[in-house]
Amino acid sequence: MPEPEFQLKIVYYQPCIPPNTGNAIRIAANTGAELHLIEPLGFTMTDQQVRRAGLDYHEMANVTVHPDLETAWATMQPQRVFAFTAHADTFFTEVQYQPGDVLLFGPEPTGLPDEVLNHPLITAQLRIPMLAGRRSMNLANATSVALYEAWRQQGFAGAV
């Protein structure tokens, strides 16, 4: 089956919860996005919870584990990186996404640290709107919301 022409990159910086990464594997497999994981991970890729959440999609997904963020940047050579944080002023829907864009998400308990949010490769910090008084969304859910908006803007290239 052909992969979509519009391939985004999802980056999880030091993810901690195995089922979220398993779900991200399914999201990547179903959309043609690449999934990049930045160590240290809070689990192993053979963790039963990762495997269970990813079902039989592991073989269909393009997943790369990087030892650190600088190695990931060198491998991906991104043109644009969008860091998702609850503290941004710009909504994720205000961006015109392009092929090769990177959607960067932080670890579940804390989000992206300041040194990552302020990295020179970060194009913009984006937020997914929520009701007041809420801290964050589930990582896999936030990934789905952002990724599908970017893919929608490209007419769901490659989808049936």
Short mmCIF file of C-alpha atoms in Angstrom, two decimals, residues 8-158:
data_model
loop_
_atom_site.label_atom_id
_atom_site.label_comp_id
_atom_site.label_asym_id
_atom_site.label_seq_id
_atom_site.Cartn_x
_atom_site.Cartn_y
_atom_site.Cartn_z
CA LEU A 8 4.88 14.36 9.12
CA LYS A 9 7.25 13.50 11.92
CA ILE A 10 5.98 12.96 15.44
CA VAL A 11 8.62 13.34 18.16
CA TYR A 12 8.08 12.20 21.73
CA TYR A 13 10.70 13.68 24.02
CA GLN A 14 11.44 11.23 26.84
CA PRO A 15 8.00 9.54 26.94
CA CYS A 16 7.12 7.80 30.20
CA ILE A 17 3.83 5.92 29.74
CA PRO A 18 4.07 2.78 27.56
CA PRO A 19 0.45 2.69 26.30
CA ASN A 20 0.74 6.26 24.96
CA THR A 21 3.70 5.27 22.84
CA GLY A 22 1.89 2.11 21.75
CA ASN A 23 -1.04 4.23 20.66
CA ALA A 24 1.33 6.61 18.86
CA ILE A 25 2.70 3.61 16.93
CA ARG A 26 -0.84 2.91 15.72
CA ILE A 27 -1.38 6.58 14.85
CA ALA A 28 1.89 6.64 12.88
CA ALA A 29 1.05 3.42 11.05
CA ASN A 30 -2.43 4.67 10.12
CA THR A 31 -1.29 8.06 8.85
CA GLY A 32 2.15 7.33 7.41
CA ALA A 33 3.81 9.65 9.91
CA GLU A 34 7.24 8.84 11.28
CA LEU A 35 7.50 8.41 15.05
CA HIS A 36 10.75 9.46 16.72
CA LEU A 37 11.34 8.69 20.40
CA ILE A 38 14.00 10.54 22.39
CA GLU A 39 15.69 8.65 25.22
CA PRO A 40 15.59 8.06 28.04
CA LEU A 41 12.28 6.24 27.69
CA GLY A 42 10.26 5.32 30.76
CA PHE A 43 9.94 1.75 29.40
CA THR A 44 11.49 -0.61 26.88
CA MET A 45 10.13 -1.03 23.37
CA THR A 46 9.48 -4.68 24.20
CA ASP A 47 7.31 -3.66 27.16
CA GLN A 48 4.06 -5.62 27.05
CA GLN A 49 1.97 -2.44 27.45
CA VAL A 50 3.64 -0.85 24.42
CA ARG A 51 3.09 -3.98 22.36
CA ARG A 52 -0.53 -4.37 23.49
CA ALA A 53 -1.46 -0.74 22.74
CA GLY A 54 0.27 -0.90 19.35
CA LEU A 55 -1.51 -4.15 18.45
CA ASP A 56 -0.19 -5.52 15.15
CA TYR A 57 0.79 -2.08 13.83
CA HIS A 58 4.43 -2.22 14.98
CA GLU A 59 5.56 -3.69 11.67
CA MET A 60 3.63 -1.04 9.69
CA ALA A 61 5.01 1.95 11.58
CA ASN A 62 8.24 3.83 10.98
CA VAL A 63 9.65 4.20 14.52
CA THR A 64 13.14 5.41 15.41
CA VAL A 65 14.63 5.68 18.91
CA HIS A 66 17.31 8.35 19.34
CA PRO A 67 19.75 8.60 22.28
CA ASP A 68 19.17 12.38 22.59
CA LEU A 69 17.48 15.31 20.91
CA GLU A 70 20.58 16.54 19.07
CA THR A 71 21.00 13.13 17.42
CA ALA A 72 17.34 13.22 16.38
CA TRP A 73 17.74 16.69 14.85
CA ALA A 74 20.85 15.58 12.95
CA THR A 75 18.98 12.52 11.62
CA MET A 76 15.77 14.32 10.67
CA GLN A 77 17.26 17.66 9.57
CA PRO A 78 13.91 19.38 10.16
CA GLN A 79 12.92 22.58 8.42
CA ARG A 80 10.12 23.37 10.89
CA VAL A 81 9.53 22.08 14.42
CA PHE A 82 6.33 22.78 16.32
CA ALA A 83 6.57 22.25 20.07
CA PHE A 84 3.27 21.53 21.79
CA THR A 85 2.78 23.04 25.22
CA ALA A 86 -0.18 24.13 27.33
CA HIS A 87 1.67 27.42 27.91
CA ALA A 88 1.71 28.65 24.28
CA ASP A 89 -0.47 31.47 22.99
CA THR A 90 -0.84 30.15 19.42
CA PHE A 91 -3.43 27.48 18.65
CA PHE A 92 -2.26 24.51 16.60
CA THR A 93 -4.95 25.30 13.99
CA GLU A 94 -3.28 28.63 13.16
CA VAL A 95 -0.41 26.87 11.35
CA GLN A 96 -0.32 25.94 7.66
CA TYR A 97 1.45 22.58 7.92
CA GLN A 98 3.89 21.39 5.28
CA PRO A 99 5.42 18.04 4.32
CA GLY A 100 8.22 17.12 6.69
CA ASP A 101 7.02 19.23 9.61
CA VAL A 102 7.89 17.96 13.07
CA LEU A 103 5.29 17.82 15.85
CA LEU A 104 7.17 17.70 19.17
CA PHE A 105 5.53 16.54 22.40
CA GLY A 106 6.95 16.33 25.91
CA PRO A 107 6.83 13.67 28.60
CA GLU A 108 3.45 12.96 30.13
CA PRO A 109 3.98 14.18 33.67
CA THR A 110 5.80 17.45 32.93
CA GLY A 111 5.64 18.48 29.26
CA LEU A 112 8.61 19.86 27.41
CA PRO A 113 11.33 21.47 29.54
CA ASP A 114 12.31 25.10 28.89
CA GLU A 115 15.63 24.16 27.27
CA VAL A 116 13.74 22.17 24.63
CA LEU A 117 10.99 24.78 24.18
CA ASN A 118 13.65 27.45 23.64
CA HIS A 119 15.86 25.37 21.34
CA PRO A 120 16.85 27.33 18.20
CA LEU A 121 15.22 24.73 15.91
CA ILE A 122 11.77 25.33 17.41
CA THR A 123 9.71 27.21 14.83
CA ALA A 124 6.78 27.90 17.15
CA GLN A 125 5.17 26.78 20.37
CA LEU A 126 1.59 25.63 19.88
CA ARG A 127 -1.30 24.74 22.14
CA ILE A 128 -4.40 22.62 21.83
CA PRO A 129 -7.30 24.53 23.42
CA MET A 130 -8.85 23.16 26.59
CA LEU A 131 -11.25 24.44 29.19
CA ALA A 132 -9.78 26.64 31.91
CA GLY A 133 -8.30 24.88 34.91
CA ARG A 134 -7.26 21.77 32.95
CA ARG A 135 -3.57 20.85 32.98
CA SER A 136 -3.11 18.75 29.85
CA MET A 137 -4.47 16.22 27.41
CA ASN A 138 -3.45 12.59 27.12
CA LEU A 139 -0.29 12.43 25.00
CA ALA A 140 -1.64 10.04 22.36
CA ASN A 141 -4.89 12.04 22.12
CA ALA A 142 -3.00 15.32 21.70
CA THR A 143 -0.88 13.70 19.00
CA SER A 144 -3.99 12.53 17.15
CA VAL A 145 -5.64 15.94 17.31
CA ALA A 146 -2.58 17.76 15.96
CA LEU A 147 -1.57 15.17 13.39
CA TYR A 148 -5.03 14.85 11.88
CA GLU A 149 -5.36 18.63 11.56
CA ALA A 150 -2.07 18.76 9.67
CA TRP A 151 -3.09 15.82 7.47
CA ARG A 152 -6.56 17.33 6.88
CA GLN A 153 -4.93 20.50 5.57
CA GLN A 154 -3.21 18.36 2.95
CA GLY A 155 -6.46 16.72 1.85
CA PHE A 156 -5.64 13.49 3.70
CA ALA A 157 -3.03 12.63 1.06
CA GLY A 158 -2.82 8.87 0.52
#
